[in-house]
Amino acid sequence: MKKLNSVLNIIRSDIFEAAFLIGLIAFVFKTTQYIGITAGYSDLYFFDHATWNITQGKGLFLAMENRSFFSLHFYPLFYLISIFYFIKATPIWLFLFHGIFFGLMAYPIFLLASRYFGRKGLWFIFAYMLAYYPLRSGFVQDLHGEIPMMAFMSWALYFIETHRVTHASRMASLLFLFKETAAVLLFPFGLFLVFFKKQFSKGLFFIIGGLAFSYLIIERFIPHFLKGQTYQYVSRYSDISGHSEHPIFHILSHPVGIITHFFSGQTLGYFASLLLPFGFLPLGSPYLFIGVGLFLQNTLANVSSQMSNAISHYSLPF
């Protein structure tokens, strides 16, 4: 009975209501976009059709592309969502999970807002969250891996802030399930644990594990479904590296080029679009270090949908 009362108290709290509203708004945005037939072929088709094909015993297969979705991305999350497709095959399930992840992302933020600023502060953060365009634009994105990564990294940072590093590590470990590029968050998260929290074993796990995971998925798992071809998104970094083969290695081995690129107008504009709405206050927080990998991924790319684009799904975990 006490547990039931505890759950009911949570549901009745302002924190839960605010997080629920964020998730509901995200769900409504996606649903109305779908009803209005403004959903794009490139993303919704891939996600919905591949998930439906799981229920047909075909795995994540894309009929129009005649290939597995695993030839594009590592999204095992769709196997979980496919369970609901047995009830009714509809992309509404994708939109529901979309809203759930936004609610999960918001909940720990509202917990901290309530703790530090009280009830009024919580609802101020709620309003500010809706006003923050890079986040609000995520409401109309499809269910890319960055969305669940955003949610569980939010919880990881909450547990770091409340001095529960083991819980934070468990939340961060879930990122392995959501996308092949998880290393862009896990590697700096591991460095953060080592240098800021003196958690050497946990930090090394994410440093080594994050890099090993992304390497194996990108260099071994995905090429298996591409019949020997390479992971197509690596080519997005060939311009700045000057090499079509292994461009990321050439970029990382020439740090001067990266530093020079940072001071370009486009990169500085991207940085400002993310932090200016907060008065650049995050510059004083060590948590910003965790976003360095994501920042590099997005500023060094050569496609407009990702390159220094604050309103793309690639920027959501930042």
mmCIF file of C-alpha atoms in Angstrom:
data_model
loop_
_atom_site.group_PDB
_atom_site.id
_atom_site.type_symbol
_atom_site.label_atom_id
_atom_site.label_comp_id
_atom_site.label_asym_id
_atom_site.label_seq_id
_atom_site.Cartn_x
_atom_site.Cartn_y
_atom_site.Cartn_z
ATOM 1 C CA MET A 1 0.000 0.000 0.000
ATOM 2 C CA LYS A 2 2.861 2.360 0.821
ATOM 3 C CA LYS A 3 4.433 1.716 -2.569
ATOM 4 C CA LEU A 4 1.139 2.466 -4.298
ATOM 5 C CA ASN A 5 0.806 5.723 -2.384
ATOM 6 C CA SER A 6 4.384 6.639 -3.317
ATOM 7 C CA VAL A 7 3.643 6.055 -6.996
ATOM 8 C CA LEU A 8 0.439 8.094 -6.759
ATOM 9 C CA ASN A 9 2.318 10.935 -5.069
ATOM 10 C CA ILE A 10 4.853 10.945 -7.882
ATOM 11 C CA ILE A 11 2.121 11.031 -10.531
ATOM 12 C CA ARG A 12 0.387 13.910 -8.751
ATOM 13 C CA SER A 13 3.586 15.944 -8.434
ATOM 14 C CA ASP A 14 4.418 19.007 -10.519
ATOM 15 C CA ILE A 15 7.593 17.270 -11.662
ATOM 16 C CA PHE A 16 5.694 14.370 -13.203
ATOM 17 C CA GLU A 17 3.066 16.679 -14.701
ATOM 18 C CA ALA A 18 5.700 18.857 -16.357
ATOM 19 C CA ALA A 19 7.598 15.851 -17.766
ATOM 20 C CA PHE A 20 4.344 14.249 -18.904
ATOM 21 C CA LEU A 21 3.391 17.449 -20.728
ATOM 22 C CA ILE A 22 6.746 17.545 -22.522
ATOM 23 C CA GLY A 23 6.260 13.956 -23.661
ATOM 24 C CA LEU A 24 2.650 14.595 -24.636
ATOM 25 C CA ILE A 25 3.583 17.664 -26.684
ATOM 26 C CA ALA A 26 6.261 15.672 -28.520
ATOM 27 C CA PHE A 27 3.762 12.874 -29.219
ATOM 28 C CA VAL A 28 1.105 15.301 -30.458
ATOM 29 C CA PHE A 29 3.615 17.075 -32.695
ATOM 30 C CA LYS A 30 4.597 13.800 -34.354
ATOM 31 C CA THR A 31 1.050 12.512 -34.646
ATOM 32 C CA THR A 32 -0.335 15.695 -36.205
ATOM 33 C CA GLN A 33 2.630 15.812 -38.553
ATOM 34 C CA TYR A 34 1.804 12.277 -39.665
ATOM 35 C CA ILE A 35 -1.909 12.980 -40.040
ATOM 36 C CA GLY A 36 -1.042 16.078 -42.063
ATOM 37 C CA ILE A 37 1.032 13.912 -44.424
ATOM 38 C CA THR A 38 4.195 15.914 -43.861
ATOM 39 C CA ALA A 39 6.295 12.952 -42.739
ATOM 40 C CA GLY A 40 9.354 12.331 -44.877
ATOM 41 C CA TYR A 41 10.101 9.182 -46.835
ATOM 42 C CA SER A 42 13.731 9.134 -45.803
ATOM 43 C CA ASP A 43 13.153 8.542 -42.100
ATOM 44 C CA LEU A 44 9.616 7.477 -41.277
ATOM 45 C CA TYR A 45 9.535 4.892 -44.074
ATOM 46 C CA PHE A 46 12.790 3.351 -42.889
ATOM 47 C CA PHE A 47 11.697 3.165 -39.258
ATOM 48 C CA ASP A 48 8.080 2.133 -39.701
ATOM 49 C CA HIS A 49 8.536 -0.361 -42.534
ATOM 50 C CA ALA A 50 11.601 -2.004 -41.012
ATOM 51 C CA THR A 51 9.833 -2.368 -37.652
ATOM 52 C CA TRP A 52 6.758 -3.876 -39.327
ATOM 53 C CA ASN A 53 8.948 -6.367 -41.206
ATOM 54 C CA ILE A 54 10.213 -7.711 -37.883
ATOM 55 C CA THR A 55 6.671 -8.928 -37.221
ATOM 56 C CA GLN A 56 6.721 -10.628 -40.624
ATOM 57 C CA GLY A 57 9.827 -12.625 -39.753
ATOM 58 C CA LYS A 58 12.047 -10.619 -42.099
ATOM 59 C CA GLY A 59 14.049 -8.687 -39.528
ATOM 60 C CA LEU A 60 14.751 -5.013 -40.109
ATOM 61 C CA PHE A 61 14.254 -5.327 -43.866
ATOM 62 C CA LEU A 62 13.559 -2.409 -46.224
ATOM 63 C CA ALA A 63 11.597 -3.666 -49.235
ATOM 64 C CA MET A 64 12.017 -0.532 -51.375
ATOM 65 C CA GLU A 65 15.745 -0.511 -50.697
ATOM 66 C CA ASN A 66 16.094 -4.309 -50.877
ATOM 67 C CA ARG A 67 18.442 -4.362 -47.908
ATOM 68 C CA SER A 68 18.499 -4.553 -44.130
ATOM 69 C CA PHE A 69 18.106 -1.422 -42.042
ATOM 70 C CA PHE A 70 21.271 -2.590 -40.276
ATOM 71 C CA SER A 71 23.142 -1.576 -43.423
ATOM 72 C CA LEU A 72 22.375 2.016 -42.380
ATOM 73 C CA HIS A 73 22.245 2.126 -38.601
ATOM 74 C CA PHE A 74 22.405 -0.008 -35.482
ATOM 75 C CA TYR A 75 18.925 0.472 -33.967
ATOM 76 C CA PRO A 76 18.009 -2.687 -31.978
ATOM 77 C CA LEU A 77 15.411 -0.552 -30.179
ATOM 78 C CA PHE A 78 13.030 -1.275 -33.060
ATOM 79 C CA TYR A 79 12.859 -4.925 -31.996
ATOM 80 C CA LEU A 80 11.307 -3.785 -28.719
ATOM 81 C CA ILE A 81 8.868 -1.472 -30.486
ATOM 82 C CA SER A 82 7.898 -4.245 -32.935
ATOM 83 C CA ILE A 83 6.145 -6.062 -30.064
ATOM 84 C CA PHE A 84 3.440 -3.398 -30.210
ATOM 85 C CA TYR A 85 3.122 -3.822 -33.971
ATOM 86 C CA PHE A 86 1.557 -7.221 -33.247
ATOM 87 C CA ILE A 87 -1.322 -5.332 -31.645
ATOM 88 C CA LYS A 88 -1.699 -2.978 -34.600
ATOM 89 C CA ALA A 89 0.823 -2.139 -37.318
ATOM 90 C CA THR A 90 0.982 1.652 -37.147
ATOM 91 C CA PRO A 91 3.755 4.244 -36.782
ATOM 92 C CA ILE A 92 1.800 5.694 -33.862
ATOM 93 C CA TRP A 93 3.865 3.348 -31.688
ATOM 94 C CA LEU A 94 7.016 5.112 -32.888
ATOM 95 C CA PHE A 95 5.450 8.446 -31.982
ATOM 96 C CA LEU A 96 4.464 7.111 -28.561
ATOM 97 C CA PHE A 97 8.033 6.054 -27.789
ATOM 98 C CA HIS A 98 9.164 9.399 -29.174
ATOM 99 C CA GLY A 99 7.040 11.148 -26.544
ATOM 100 C CA ILE A 100 8.113 8.758 -23.790
ATOM 101 C CA PHE A 101 11.789 9.478 -24.414
ATOM 102 C CA PHE A 102 11.215 13.232 -24.343
ATOM 103 C CA GLY A 103 9.351 12.850 -21.068
ATOM 104 C CA LEU A 104 12.166 10.700 -19.668
ATOM 105 C CA MET A 105 14.682 13.324 -20.743
ATOM 106 C CA ALA A 106 12.755 16.111 -19.029
ATOM 107 C CA TYR A 107 11.988 14.349 -15.726
ATOM 108 C CA PRO A 108 15.483 14.494 -14.137
ATOM 109 C CA ILE A 109 15.889 18.095 -15.299
ATOM 110 C CA PHE A 110 12.669 19.011 -13.519
ATOM 111 C CA LEU A 111 13.790 17.077 -10.449
ATOM 112 C CA LEU A 112 16.869 19.279 -10.219
ATOM 113 C CA ALA A 113 14.894 22.415 -11.059
ATOM 114 C CA SER A 114 12.471 21.684 -8.232
ATOM 115 C CA ARG A 115 15.302 20.947 -5.806
ATOM 116 C CA TYR A 116 17.296 24.101 -6.550
ATOM 117 C CA PHE A 117 14.611 26.621 -7.534
ATOM 118 C CA GLY A 118 11.325 25.352 -6.120
ATOM 119 C CA ARG A 119 7.940 25.052 -7.821
ATOM 120 C CA LYS A 120 8.129 28.367 -9.703
ATOM 121 C CA GLY A 121 11.601 27.533 -10.933
ATOM 122 C CA LEU A 122 10.397 24.172 -12.199
ATOM 123 C CA TRP A 123 7.667 25.723 -14.349
ATOM 124 C CA PHE A 124 10.058 28.417 -15.535
ATOM 125 C CA ILE A 125 12.420 25.683 -16.768
ATOM 126 C CA PHE A 126 9.429 23.974 -18.382
ATOM 127 C CA ALA A 127 8.552 27.138 -20.303
ATOM 128 C CA TYR A 128 12.179 27.756 -21.201
ATOM 129 C CA MET A 129 12.518 24.199 -22.472
ATOM 130 C CA LEU A 130 9.607 24.762 -24.844
ATOM 131 C CA ALA A 131 11.098 28.068 -25.935
ATOM 132 C CA TYR A 132 14.508 26.514 -26.702
ATOM 133 C CA TYR A 133 14.256 25.971 -30.439
ATOM 134 C CA PRO A 134 16.964 23.288 -30.844
ATOM 135 C CA LEU A 135 15.048 21.103 -28.383
ATOM 136 C CA ARG A 136 11.588 22.011 -29.663
ATOM 137 C CA SER A 137 12.637 21.115 -33.201
ATOM 138 C CA GLY A 138 13.273 17.612 -31.902
ATOM 139 C CA PHE A 139 9.532 17.193 -31.415
ATOM 140 C CA VAL A 140 9.099 16.838 -35.181
ATOM 141 C CA GLN A 141 12.142 14.631 -35.767
ATOM 142 C CA ASP A 142 11.663 10.916 -36.294
ATOM 143 C CA LEU A 143 12.811 8.366 -33.725
ATOM 144 C CA HIS A 144 16.545 8.521 -34.361
ATOM 145 C CA GLY A 145 18.981 6.970 -31.917
ATOM 146 C CA GLU A 146 19.932 10.384 -30.565
ATOM 147 C CA ILE A 147 16.494 10.731 -28.948
ATOM 148 C CA PRO A 148 16.769 7.790 -26.504
ATOM 149 C CA MET A 149 20.457 8.645 -26.022
ATOM 150 C CA MET A 150 19.360 12.148 -25.002
ATOM 151 C CA ALA A 151 16.904 10.687 -22.487
ATOM 152 C CA PHE A 152 19.273 8.319 -20.725
ATOM 153 C CA MET A 153 22.213 10.718 -20.777
ATOM 154 C CA SER A 154 19.911 13.185 -19.011
ATOM 155 C CA TRP A 155 19.414 10.605 -16.263
ATOM 156 C CA ALA A 156 23.144 9.864 -16.166
ATOM 157 C CA LEU A 157 23.911 13.539 -15.561
ATOM 158 C CA TYR A 158 21.192 13.714 -12.919
ATOM 159 C CA PHE A 159 22.781 10.843 -11.000
ATOM 160 C CA ILE A 160 26.220 12.449 -11.374
ATOM 161 C CA GLU A 161 24.820 15.672 -9.929
ATOM 162 C CA THR A 162 23.264 13.772 -7.011
ATOM 163 C CA HIS A 163 26.518 11.856 -6.366
ATOM 164 C CA ARG A 164 25.304 8.446 -7.501
ATOM 165 C CA VAL A 165 27.976 7.507 -10.007
ATOM 166 C CA THR A 166 27.032 3.829 -10.173
ATOM 167 C CA HIS A 167 23.478 4.725 -11.186
ATOM 168 C CA ALA A 168 24.875 7.203 -13.707
ATOM 169 C CA SER A 169 27.050 4.487 -15.225
ATOM 170 C CA ARG A 170 24.068 2.183 -15.587
ATOM 171 C CA MET A 171 22.109 4.863 -17.414
ATOM 172 C CA ALA A 172 25.044 5.634 -19.708
ATOM 173 C CA SER A 173 25.509 1.915 -20.454
ATOM 174 C CA LEU A 174 22.087 1.885 -22.123
ATOM 175 C CA LEU A 175 23.473 4.085 -24.894
ATOM 176 C CA PHE A 176 25.068 0.980 -26.401
ATOM 177 C CA LEU A 177 21.547 -0.082 -27.419
ATOM 178 C CA PHE A 178 20.605 2.969 -29.433
ATOM 179 C CA LYS A 179 23.131 3.841 -32.141
ATOM 180 C CA GLU A 180 26.443 2.863 -33.641
ATOM 181 C CA THR A 181 27.923 6.293 -32.859
ATOM 182 C CA ALA A 182 27.401 5.981 -29.103
ATOM 183 C CA ALA A 183 31.139 6.567 -28.622
ATOM 184 C CA VAL A 184 30.731 10.289 -29.323
ATOM 185 C CA LEU A 185 29.014 10.511 -25.938
ATOM 186 C CA LEU A 186 30.458 7.531 -24.076
ATOM 187 C CA PHE A 187 34.126 8.346 -24.728
ATOM 188 C CA PRO A 188 33.979 11.893 -23.263
ATOM 189 C CA PHE A 189 31.666 10.624 -20.518
ATOM 190 C CA GLY A 190 34.403 8.168 -19.567
ATOM 191 C CA LEU A 191 37.003 10.943 -19.580
ATOM 192 C CA PHE A 192 34.673 13.015 -17.416
ATOM 193 C CA LEU A 193 34.457 10.200 -14.859
ATOM 194 C CA VAL A 194 38.238 9.799 -14.813
ATOM 195 C CA PHE A 195 39.283 13.450 -14.574
ATOM 196 C CA PHE A 196 36.363 15.103 -12.806
ATOM 197 C CA LYS A 197 35.026 12.316 -10.594
ATOM 198 C CA LYS A 198 38.175 10.196 -10.113
ATOM 199 C CA GLN A 199 36.210 7.082 -11.087
ATOM 200 C CA PHE A 200 39.009 5.372 -12.996
ATOM 201 C CA SER A 201 37.573 1.888 -13.524
ATOM 202 C CA LYS A 202 34.154 3.145 -14.589
ATOM 203 C CA GLY A 203 35.716 5.833 -16.746
ATOM 204 C CA LEU A 204 38.022 3.394 -18.521
ATOM 205 C CA PHE A 205 35.062 1.115 -19.190
ATOM 206 C CA PHE A 206 33.317 3.844 -21.158
ATOM 207 C CA ILE A 207 36.486 5.099 -22.845
ATOM 208 C CA ILE A 208 37.554 1.665 -24.074
ATOM 209 C CA GLY A 209 34.076 0.163 -24.345
ATOM 210 C CA GLY A 210 32.651 3.128 -26.237
ATOM 211 C CA LEU A 211 35.437 3.154 -28.807
ATOM 212 C CA ALA A 212 35.433 -0.637 -29.182
ATOM 213 C CA PHE A 213 31.665 -0.736 -29.592
ATOM 214 C CA SER A 214 31.516 1.938 -32.285
ATOM 215 C CA TYR A 215 34.506 0.459 -34.092
ATOM 216 C CA LEU A 216 33.019 -3.051 -34.174
ATOM 217 C CA ILE A 217 29.571 -1.879 -35.263
ATOM 218 C CA ILE A 218 30.836 0.538 -37.919
ATOM 219 C CA GLU A 219 33.750 -1.527 -39.214
ATOM 220 C CA ARG A 220 32.383 -5.056 -38.847
ATOM 221 C CA PHE A 221 28.647 -5.307 -38.129
ATOM 222 C CA ILE A 222 27.237 -2.779 -40.603
ATOM 223 C CA PRO A 223 29.606 -3.725 -43.495
ATOM 224 C CA HIS A 224 28.338 -7.299 -43.119
ATOM 225 C CA PHE A 225 24.909 -6.086 -44.270
ATOM 226 C CA LEU A 226 26.526 -3.912 -46.945
ATOM 227 C CA LYS A 227 28.218 -6.914 -48.537
ATOM 228 C CA GLY A 228 31.709 -5.562 -48.030
ATOM 229 C CA GLN A 229 31.009 -1.878 -48.608
ATOM 230 C CA THR A 230 31.948 0.679 -45.973
ATOM 231 C CA TYR A 231 29.714 2.582 -43.586
ATOM 232 C CA GLN A 232 28.302 5.348 -45.757
ATOM 233 C CA TYR A 233 28.246 8.138 -43.168
ATOM 234 C CA VAL A 234 32.023 8.123 -42.775
ATOM 235 C CA SER A 235 32.241 9.913 -46.125
ATOM 236 C CA ARG A 236 30.740 12.983 -44.467
ATOM 237 C CA TYR A 237 34.189 13.699 -43.042
ATOM 238 C CA SER A 238 36.234 13.300 -46.216
ATOM 239 C CA ASP A 239 36.222 17.022 -47.084
ATOM 240 C CA ILE A 240 37.979 18.283 -43.993
ATOM 241 C CA SER A 241 40.347 15.310 -43.820
ATOM 242 C CA GLY A 242 41.281 15.428 -47.513
ATOM 243 C CA HIS A 243 41.092 11.618 -47.626
ATOM 244 C CA SER A 244 38.238 9.473 -48.891
ATOM 245 C CA GLU A 245 39.511 6.411 -47.005
ATOM 246 C CA HIS A 246 39.545 6.438 -43.197
ATOM 247 C CA PRO A 247 38.822 10.199 -42.998
ATOM 248 C CA ILE A 248 38.148 10.150 -39.256
ATOM 249 C CA PHE A 249 41.636 8.774 -38.549
ATOM 250 C CA HIS A 250 43.192 11.533 -40.639
ATOM 251 C CA ILE A 251 41.116 14.203 -38.893
ATOM 252 C CA LEU A 252 42.081 13.019 -35.407
ATOM 253 C CA SER A 253 45.743 12.720 -36.371
ATOM 254 C CA HIS A 254 45.791 16.373 -37.482
ATOM 255 C CA PRO A 255 44.470 18.351 -34.491
ATOM 256 C CA VAL A 256 45.645 21.689 -35.912
ATOM 257 C CA GLY A 257 43.084 21.342 -38.702
ATOM 258 C CA ILE A 258 40.350 20.736 -36.133
ATOM 259 C CA ILE A 259 41.333 23.796 -34.105
ATOM 260 C CA THR A 260 41.385 25.961 -37.233
ATOM 261 C CA HIS A 261 37.963 24.667 -38.225
ATOM 262 C CA PHE A 262 36.600 25.615 -34.794
ATOM 263 C CA PHE A 263 37.182 29.284 -35.530
ATOM 264 C CA SER A 264 35.238 29.294 -38.770
ATOM 265 C CA GLY A 265 32.094 31.422 -38.846
ATOM 266 C CA GLN A 266 29.835 28.424 -39.302
ATOM 267 C CA THR A 267 31.242 26.550 -36.309
ATOM 268 C CA LEU A 268 31.108 29.586 -34.046
ATOM 269 C CA GLY A 269 27.536 30.228 -35.164
ATOM 270 C CA TYR A 270 26.588 26.641 -34.299
ATOM 271 C CA PHE A 271 28.198 26.968 -30.893
ATOM 272 C CA ALA A 272 26.352 30.218 -30.252
ATOM 273 C CA SER A 273 23.003 28.807 -31.372
ATOM 274 C CA LEU A 274 23.315 26.067 -28.749
ATOM 275 C CA LEU A 275 24.604 28.133 -25.830
ATOM 276 C CA LEU A 276 23.506 31.738 -26.406
ATOM 277 C CA PRO A 277 19.932 31.046 -25.192
ATOM 278 C CA PHE A 278 21.519 30.133 -21.828
ATOM 279 C CA GLY A 279 23.752 33.203 -21.750
ATOM 280 C CA PHE A 280 26.776 30.932 -22.316
ATOM 281 C CA LEU A 281 26.475 29.837 -18.671
ATOM 282 C CA PRO A 282 27.171 26.165 -19.594
ATOM 283 C CA LEU A 283 30.758 27.251 -20.355
ATOM 284 C CA GLY A 284 31.289 27.307 -16.602
ATOM 285 C CA SER A 285 30.073 23.745 -16.143
ATOM 286 C CA PRO A 286 32.295 20.647 -16.405
ATOM 287 C CA TYR A 287 29.296 18.786 -17.852
ATOM 288 C CA LEU A 288 29.849 20.629 -21.125
ATOM 289 C CA PHE A 289 32.942 18.473 -21.611
ATOM 290 C CA ILE A 290 30.699 15.441 -22.220
ATOM 291 C CA GLY A 291 29.306 17.144 -25.321
ATOM 292 C CA VAL A 292 32.714 17.619 -26.982
ATOM 293 C CA GLY A 293 32.475 14.413 -29.031
ATOM 294 C CA LEU A 294 29.007 15.284 -30.269
ATOM 295 C CA PHE A 295 30.161 18.812 -31.092
ATOM 296 C CA LEU A 296 33.059 17.430 -33.145
ATOM 297 C CA GLN A 297 30.795 14.973 -34.946
ATOM 298 C CA ASN A 298 28.446 17.726 -36.034
ATOM 299 C CA THR A 299 30.867 20.521 -36.852
ATOM 300 C CA LEU A 300 33.231 18.400 -38.946
ATOM 301 C CA ALA A 301 30.527 16.833 -41.140
ATOM 302 C CA ASN A 302 29.992 18.065 -44.695
ATOM 303 C CA VAL A 303 26.208 17.697 -45.099
ATOM 304 C CA SER A 304 23.743 20.460 -44.298
ATOM 305 C CA SER A 305 21.434 18.190 -42.291
ATOM 306 C CA GLN A 306 24.210 17.619 -39.770
ATOM 307 C CA MET A 307 26.931 20.210 -40.337
ATOM 308 C CA SER A 308 26.703 22.756 -37.523
ATOM 309 C CA ASN A 309 22.935 22.343 -37.551
ATOM 310 C CA ALA A 310 21.465 23.082 -34.129
ATOM 311 C CA ILE A 311 17.964 21.938 -35.081
ATOM 312 C CA SER A 312 18.859 18.502 -36.421
ATOM 313 C CA HIS A 313 18.423 15.315 -34.422
ATOM 314 C CA TYR A 314 22.215 14.993 -34.305
ATOM 315 C CA SER A 315 22.348 17.893 -31.840
ATOM 316 C CA LEU A 316 19.632 16.728 -29.441
ATOM 317 C CA PRO A 317 21.864 14.987 -26.848
ATOM 318 C CA PHE A 318 24.012 18.113 -26.628
#
